[in-house]
XYZ file of C-alpha atoms in Angstrom:
472
model
C 23.980 -101.247 -43.211
C 22.317 -100.565 -39.857
C 22.210 -103.356 -37.362
C 18.839 -104.728 -36.233
C 19.668 -103.605 -32.737
C 20.106 -100.000 -33.843
C 16.861 -100.070 -35.740
C 15.008 -101.247 -32.666
C 16.347 -98.366 -30.546
C 15.739 -95.664 -33.120
C 19.354 -94.355 -32.774
C 21.902 -94.103 -35.548
C 25.060 -95.350 -33.856
C 28.472 -95.638 -35.492
C 29.383 -99.048 -36.739
C 30.883 -101.204 -34.044
C 29.476 -99.157 -31.160
C 27.216 -100.987 -28.729
C 24.366 -99.194 -27.084
C 25.516 -100.317 -23.641
C 28.772 -98.356 -24.112
C 26.939 -95.020 -24.212
C 27.634 -93.485 -20.814
C 27.891 -89.939 -19.301
C 30.468 -89.074 -16.691
C 28.930 -87.292 -13.714
C 30.584 -84.519 -11.695
C 31.556 -87.063 -9.027
C 33.703 -88.983 -11.487
C 31.574 -92.182 -11.730
C 29.777 -93.316 -14.866
C 26.004 -93.282 -15.124
C 23.969 -94.883 -17.846
C 21.788 -92.537 -19.838
C 19.154 -95.163 -20.524
C 18.859 -98.902 -20.934
C 18.725 -98.749 -24.698
C 19.219 -102.449 -25.283
C 16.161 -103.479 -23.311
C 13.352 -101.029 -23.951
C 10.106 -101.744 -22.266
C 7.072 -102.485 -24.301
C 5.198 -99.474 -22.992
C 7.969 -96.824 -23.481
C 8.806 -95.069 -26.717
C 12.492 -94.382 -27.439
C 13.584 -91.307 -29.403
C 16.783 -89.460 -30.322
C 16.141 -86.603 -27.841
C 18.562 -86.333 -24.951
C 17.072 -85.013 -21.707
C 19.887 -84.065 -19.299
C 19.799 -84.596 -15.579
C 20.056 -81.155 -13.861
C 21.604 -82.585 -10.713
C 24.717 -83.604 -12.609
C 24.998 -80.433 -14.719
C 27.789 -78.057 -13.703
C 25.868 -74.821 -14.002
C 28.183 -73.119 -11.521
C 30.734 -73.019 -14.336
C 28.569 -70.298 -15.941
C 27.760 -68.617 -12.622
C 24.087 -69.644 -12.887
C 23.794 -70.397 -9.215
C 21.592 -68.687 -6.696
C 22.749 -65.452 -5.146
C 23.411 -67.044 -1.781
C 25.380 -70.002 -3.109
C 29.163 -70.048 -2.704
C 31.266 -69.192 -5.739
C 33.960 -71.616 -6.769
C 37.377 -70.310 -5.785
C 39.646 -69.226 -8.628
C 36.781 -68.676 -11.077
C 37.400 -66.010 -13.688
C 34.374 -63.762 -13.175
C 35.002 -61.494 -16.136
C 35.366 -64.489 -18.458
C 32.199 -66.085 -17.054
C 30.153 -62.936 -17.633
C 31.460 -62.571 -21.163
C 30.726 -66.240 -21.877
C 27.172 -65.884 -20.560
C 26.684 -62.846 -22.766
C 27.782 -64.770 -25.851
C 25.746 -67.885 -25.034
C 22.527 -66.403 -23.694
C 22.350 -62.932 -25.216
C 23.430 -59.413 -24.347
C 20.680 -58.839 -21.765
C 21.891 -61.781 -19.733
C 25.551 -60.756 -19.742
C 25.123 -57.030 -19.231
C 27.318 -55.139 -16.825
C 26.241 -52.421 -14.470
C 26.611 -48.943 -15.971
C 30.020 -47.448 -15.349
C 30.022 -44.758 -12.735
C 26.768 -45.883 -11.038
C 26.760 -45.265 -7.343
C 26.529 -48.336 -5.153
C 27.222 -50.764 -8.041
C 30.870 -51.513 -7.279
C 33.350 -51.759 -10.102
C 32.310 -51.359 -13.759
C 32.774 -55.112 -14.214
C 30.355 -56.139 -11.444
C 27.126 -57.888 -12.517
C 23.907 -55.923 -12.731
C 21.316 -56.263 -9.997
C 18.693 -56.577 -12.719
C 20.126 -59.819 -14.072
C 17.370 -62.326 -14.978
C 14.697 -59.730 -14.188
C 12.420 -57.684 -16.381
C 13.587 -54.174 -17.085
C 12.222 -51.136 -18.834
C 13.802 -50.602 -22.225
C 15.174 -47.110 -22.748
C 18.121 -47.740 -25.037
C 18.458 -46.323 -28.528
C 20.258 -47.797 -31.543
C 23.151 -45.373 -30.963
C 23.536 -46.086 -27.259
C 27.146 -46.911 -26.283
C 27.700 -50.453 -25.066
C 30.450 -52.572 -23.605
C 30.232 -56.279 -24.419
C 26.531 -55.846 -25.123
C 25.922 -53.536 -22.154
C 22.443 -52.045 -22.154
C 22.221 -48.469 -20.916
C 18.494 -48.651 -20.167
C 18.158 -50.506 -16.885
C 15.255 -49.727 -14.635
C 16.129 -46.943 -12.204
C 14.497 -48.649 -9.241
C 17.627 -50.669 -8.424
C 20.330 -48.155 -9.415
C 21.216 -44.651 -8.206
C 21.956 -42.044 -10.876
C 25.628 -41.045 -10.885
C 26.519 -37.906 -8.952
C 27.556 -35.161 -11.382
C 31.073 -33.815 -10.904
C 31.429 -30.483 -9.155
C 31.644 -27.695 -11.711
C 34.281 -25.035 -11.171
C 33.804 -21.779 -13.126
C 36.568 -21.407 -15.697
C 36.636 -17.619 -15.577
C 37.217 -15.228 -12.671
C 34.104 -13.551 -11.322
C 35.983 -10.357 -10.489
C 39.201 -8.733 -11.724
C 41.033 -5.963 -9.877
C 43.509 -3.638 -11.536
C 46.762 -3.756 -9.523
C 49.357 -1.391 -11.037
C 52.989 -1.914 -9.971
C 52.352 -5.461 -8.694
C 55.859 -6.892 -8.972
C 56.832 -9.953 -10.965
C 59.219 -11.351 -8.306
C 59.061 -15.022 -7.305
C 60.543 -14.363 -3.833
C 57.981 -11.806 -2.644
C 54.592 -12.336 -0.949
C 52.440 -9.280 -1.635
C 48.811 -10.450 -1.202
C 46.916 -11.601 1.913
C 43.203 -11.855 2.836
C 42.213 -11.237 6.455
C 39.656 -13.089 8.564
C 37.682 -9.807 8.602
C 37.312 -9.969 4.797
C 39.861 -7.316 3.869
C 42.457 -7.856 1.160
C 45.921 -6.340 1.591
C 48.117 -5.798 -1.471
C 51.622 -4.401 -1.721
C 52.043 -2.219 -4.811
C 55.479 -0.681 -5.171
C 56.126 1.381 -2.044
C 52.486 1.343 -0.906
C 50.076 -1.061 0.795
C 46.398 -0.871 -0.165
C 43.415 -2.398 1.629
C 40.384 -3.559 -0.344
C 37.192 -4.397 1.539
C 35.440 -7.396 -0.009
C 32.134 -6.406 1.612
C 31.790 -2.947 0.010
C 34.695 -2.839 -2.514
C 36.155 0.194 -0.736
C 39.859 0.865 -1.372
C 42.030 2.392 1.363
C 45.678 3.374 1.150
C 47.271 2.031 4.330
C 50.808 3.416 3.986
C 53.570 4.601 1.691
C 57.126 3.580 2.639
C 58.717 6.364 0.626
C 61.108 6.449 -2.314
C 63.968 4.665 -0.529
C 62.048 1.528 0.521
C 59.550 -0.935 -0.906
C 56.972 -3.518 0.162
C 58.224 -7.128 0.016
C 55.604 -9.006 2.055
C 52.271 -8.558 3.848
C 50.580 -10.811 6.405
C 47.469 -10.334 8.576
C 47.228 -11.634 12.112
C 44.794 -14.520 12.523
C 42.265 -12.186 14.151
C 42.532 -9.865 11.158
C 42.954 -6.614 13.064
C 46.688 -6.042 12.612
C 48.874 -6.422 9.552
C 52.642 -6.920 9.322
C 54.696 -5.513 6.446
C 58.151 -6.684 5.424
C 60.247 -4.051 3.701
C 63.108 -3.960 1.241
C 65.405 -2.518 3.934
C 64.815 -5.509 6.227
C 62.294 -3.969 8.606
C 59.088 -5.535 9.910
C 56.324 -2.980 10.514
C 53.089 -3.649 12.425
C 50.004 -1.623 11.463
C 46.493 -1.323 12.849
C 44.356 -2.063 9.772
C 41.185 -0.438 11.063
C 42.799 2.876 12.044
C 45.582 2.863 9.385
C 48.110 3.560 12.126
C 51.604 2.120 12.555
C 51.998 0.368 15.887
C 55.627 -0.746 15.853
C 58.761 -1.192 13.744
C 61.163 -4.062 14.364
C 64.598 -4.625 12.854
C 67.032 -7.517 12.846
C 67.335 -8.451 9.167
C 70.185 -7.177 7.039
C 68.260 -7.041 3.778
C 64.765 -7.491 2.335
C 62.106 -9.375 4.306
C 60.259 -11.362 1.646
C 58.007 -13.641 3.706
C 56.017 -13.420 6.958
C 53.896 -15.886 8.939
C 51.834 -15.422 12.116
C 50.753 -18.015 14.599
C 48.535 -17.066 17.537
C 51.192 -14.832 19.155
C 54.536 -15.113 17.294
C 55.440 -13.508 13.956
C 58.123 -15.295 11.938
C 59.968 -13.386 9.226
C 62.257 -14.725 6.512
C 64.857 -12.699 4.665
C 67.405 -12.699 1.889
C 70.028 -12.704 4.678
C 69.109 -16.459 5.058
C 67.832 -16.027 8.625
C 64.407 -16.545 10.203
C 63.500 -14.230 13.086
C 60.672 -14.741 15.551
C 59.041 -11.579 16.922
C 56.817 -11.262 19.972
C 54.891 -7.991 20.283
C 54.553 -8.514 24.036
C 58.284 -7.978 24.636
C 60.419 -4.953 23.922
C 63.230 -6.709 22.029
C 63.142 -6.675 18.250
C 63.106 -10.480 18.064
C 63.053 -13.320 20.567
C 64.641 -16.064 18.486
C 66.849 -16.500 15.424
C 66.736 -19.669 13.328
C 69.768 -20.308 11.130
C 69.582 -23.229 8.714
C 69.110 -22.055 5.143
C 72.024 -21.381 2.834
C 70.154 -18.951 0.605
C 67.168 -16.586 0.716
C 64.150 -17.719 2.744
C 61.085 -17.421 0.486
C 58.514 -19.787 2.069
C 57.267 -19.754 5.671
C 54.175 -21.318 7.302
C 53.177 -22.177 10.869
C 51.240 -25.395 11.405
C 47.602 -25.084 12.449
C 48.409 -26.080 16.041
C 51.342 -23.587 16.255
C 53.770 -26.371 17.145
C 55.833 -26.476 13.958
C 57.199 -23.931 11.495
C 58.003 -24.980 7.924
C 60.441 -22.894 5.902
C 61.530 -23.084 2.285
C 64.509 -21.459 0.672
C 66.310 -20.723 -2.549
C 68.746 -23.458 -1.484
C 66.071 -26.041 -2.510
C 65.605 -27.100 1.110
C 62.414 -27.555 3.122
C 63.069 -27.287 6.868
C 60.726 -28.013 9.756
C 61.342 -26.377 13.150
C 59.634 -26.928 16.481
C 59.043 -24.416 19.268
C 62.038 -25.333 21.384
C 64.917 -26.248 19.095
C 67.442 -23.900 17.484
C 68.095 -26.516 14.794
C 65.562 -27.915 12.308
C 63.985 -31.200 13.351
C 63.588 -32.134 9.668
C 65.766 -31.220 6.715
C 64.038 -32.322 3.495
C 66.191 -32.018 0.378
C 64.242 -33.833 -2.358
C 63.253 -30.630 -4.184
C 65.592 -29.552 -6.983
C 64.560 -25.879 -7.089
C 63.542 -23.084 -4.723
C 60.753 -23.949 -2.275
C 58.291 -21.087 -1.925
C 54.954 -22.947 -1.904
C 54.172 -24.441 1.532
C 50.797 -25.507 2.985
C 49.765 -27.459 6.093
C 46.670 -29.639 5.822
C 43.770 -28.508 8.045
C 42.307 -32.017 7.826
C 45.234 -34.174 8.978
C 47.805 -33.324 11.618
C 51.413 -33.416 10.439
C 50.575 -33.445 6.731
C 52.657 -30.878 4.845
C 52.634 -30.009 1.136
C 55.465 -28.192 -0.643
C 56.119 -27.091 -4.214
C 59.342 -26.572 -6.142
C 60.389 -23.983 -8.691
C 61.103 -24.174 -12.397
C 63.725 -26.930 -12.265
C 61.546 -29.083 -9.988
C 57.844 -28.446 -10.809
C 56.706 -31.031 -8.240
C 54.231 -30.955 -5.366
C 55.475 -33.199 -2.578
C 53.585 -34.396 0.485
C 55.301 -35.119 3.787
C 54.547 -36.775 7.087
C 56.357 -34.478 9.497
C 56.070 -37.014 12.325
C 58.684 -39.218 10.664
C 59.938 -37.160 7.713
C 58.664 -39.615 5.103
C 57.648 -38.383 1.662
C 54.124 -39.609 0.999
C 53.678 -38.613 -2.635
C 55.228 -36.599 -5.447
C 53.278 -35.124 -8.376
C 54.946 -33.486 -11.376
C 52.740 -30.525 -12.328
C 54.632 -29.541 -15.472
C 55.146 -25.916 -14.341
C 56.919 -23.892 -11.685
C 54.950 -24.146 -8.412
C 54.495 -20.675 -6.915
C 51.843 -21.178 -4.194
C 49.833 -23.852 -2.418
C 46.696 -23.493 -0.302
C 44.545 -26.159 1.294
C 40.760 -25.864 1.365
C 39.262 -25.952 4.845
C 35.844 -26.986 3.473
C 36.847 -30.072 1.461
C 39.989 -32.195 1.256
C 41.337 -30.411 -1.803
C 44.132 -27.969 -2.477
C 44.921 -25.328 -5.062
C 48.271 -24.592 -6.653
C 49.356 -21.625 -8.762
C 52.064 -21.881 -11.378
C 54.560 -19.905 -13.371
C 56.833 -21.039 -16.178
C 55.605 -22.075 -18.513
C 51.807 -22.384 -18.380
C 50.856 -19.748 -15.757
C 47.861 -21.816 -14.692
C 45.849 -22.431 -11.526
C 45.092 -26.050 -10.636
C 42.659 -27.577 -8.157
C 43.532 -31.047 -6.840
C 41.605 -33.670 -4.914
C 43.573 -35.257 -2.077
C 44.806 -37.964 -1.631
C 44.076 -39.200 -5.178
C 45.589 -35.983 -6.652
C 43.007 -36.071 -9.410
C 42.604 -32.743 -11.185
C 39.342 -31.012 -10.331
C 39.964 -27.978 -12.544
C 42.646 -26.115 -14.474
C 42.118 -22.356 -14.710
C 43.881 -19.933 -17.019
C 43.670 -16.191 -17.545
C 46.862 -14.633 -16.221
C 49.404 -13.784 -18.884
C 52.365 -13.942 -16.491
C 53.457 -16.112 -13.561
C 50.755 -16.521 -10.904
C 53.029 -15.511 -8.023
C 50.470 -14.525 -5.375
C 47.592 -16.407 -3.759
C 45.195 -15.790 -0.874
C 41.925 -17.371 0.269
C 38.705 -15.765 1.473
C 37.579 -16.236 5.102
C 34.715 -18.561 4.078
C 37.133 -20.774 2.130
C 35.184 -20.615 -1.142
C 37.066 -17.973 -3.116
C 40.725 -17.471 -3.922
C 42.447 -14.388 -5.278
C 45.504 -14.697 -7.489
C 47.983 -12.041 -8.537
C 50.580 -11.853 -11.279
C 53.050 -9.529 -12.935
C 50.344 -8.728 -15.490
C 49.147 -6.283 -12.791
C 45.787 -7.921 -12.182
C 44.159 -9.659 -9.247
C 41.618 -12.307 -10.230
C 38.949 -13.801 -7.976
C 37.892 -17.407 -8.571
C 35.084 -19.397 -6.941
C 36.633 -22.850 -6.755
C 35.666 -24.499 -3.440
C 32.198 -25.363 -2.101
C 30.947 -24.001 1.183
C 30.436 -26.164 4.226
C 26.656 -26.307 3.535
C 26.310 -26.199 -0.234
C 28.239 -27.535 -3.195
C 27.406 -24.677 -5.587
C 29.527 -21.529 -5.220
C 27.782 -18.215 -5.881
C 29.051 -16.421 -8.967
C 29.442 -12.704 -9.424
C 30.708 -10.490 -12.218
C 32.542 -7.215 -12.160
C 35.782 -5.447 -12.992
C 37.112 -3.077 -10.380
C 40.175 -0.976 -9.813
C 42.647 -1.261 -6.962
C 45.040 1.615 -6.397
C 43.220 3.791 -8.940
C 40.059 5.819 -8.627
C 38.400 4.905 -11.912
C 36.492 1.718 -12.686
C 37.486 0.312 -16.038
C-alpha cells in the first residue's frame, strides 16, 4: 500500500525509501538534492519527469564538447566514436572516408559532424561502423588516384644473339638518346629519335662483347671484351679511338665517372683507366675473391661500389687501395648496384638467386637501412631521377620487372613479358622509359616513370628489329 507521503508527491517509491534520500552525485563528488519532494509548494506541480542539470552532466565522456575544448587525457577515441554511433545514430558516429586527402587517419572524425550534408549514398554503399560515403565535397578533397603504369611494353626490339649470362652487361642508353647493345661479337647502335640501326663494330670470331658503357656526355662508348680488353669507340663516327689491356680474362662490367673508366673482370680485379695518360690503367683495386660483376660510381664521383660473385659489396674511395666498406650481408652474387640521385651516400644493392634481397646502405657509416625480399633473383637496379622510386629486374624464378616507392618500398607496379631472366636494364635520358633485355632475344621498352613536369607518360606502339633489316 502506498504511503500518504508518496501519494502527495506523485512518485512511486519503493517501500521504506524516504523522498529526502533521493540524491544525485555531481561530478565534484558532493551530493545535490534533485528537488525538495517532501515540501512541495502550493503553486508548483510535481511530476515523474526528471530534468537533468547540464552543468553536472559529463558530456565530455562522449566527446560532445566544443572543438576548442581540451580532451581528457587517456580517453579512448575509437571507443568514444563507436559509442556515439550506437547511441545517436550512424550519421553522428561516421568516420572520414578512408584515403581522403587532408583528413588524417581513417579513424579520425569527420569535419561534417553535427552539420547538414548532401546525401549521395546508395543501399549498396560500403560502410565501416555506419560510415556514410556521401559527405558533402565542400569540406573534403577527393583522393588522388594512384599513378598508372602501363602493363605492356610500348616497343619491342628483336635482339638476336643477346646472351643469357648473368655476369655480362650488354645494354646501355646514352645521354644523346642512342642505345648500345652487344650481340655476340658485334655492337649495334639504335637511335631512339629515328629508329636507325648502325653496326658499330665486329670483334671477330675469336672474341666477344661482354660489356658496353657510354661516357656521361654520350659521345664515346667503351666495350669490354671476352679477351680482357677495353676498347674506346667514337659513337658518332663509328671509329675506334683506343684499346687498353690489363685484365687476364673477360671484362664483364664497366662504369664511367666524369673522367675515369673503371672495369671489372673475371680475374677478380678492378682497373681504373684514364684516357688522358698513356698507360693502360692508372690504378688497380684488389679486394674481391671472385668475378667482379657489378660496378657503379657515385653521382659525385667520390665513391665506387663494386659487387662480386663472392657475395661481397665493396665501397672504394678515390685515394685508398683498400675498400673503405666491406659489406657481406648478401648470400649470393651482387650484380645489381644503384646510387640514389636524391640522397647522398644512399646505396642500393641486389643479390642473386640464393639471396633475392634488395638492401639499402648508408655508406657514411656502413649501416644497413633496410632489406626487402623480392622473391626472385635480382639482376639490375636503377633509381629514377624524376621521382624517389627505383626499378628492379629479376630472374629466377618469375622474370619480372618491379617498380618500388622509396623509402616505404611499396610496390608501384609489377611488369611481366620476358620469358627468360631480365638480365639487362638501361634508362632513357629523360628518365621516363626503361629498356630491358633477356635471353629471349628481345629488348622491351616500358614507360614507368613520370616526367619532371607531368605525371602521365606518353605511350607508343611498335615492333622493330635490331640487328636485322626486316621489321616483323
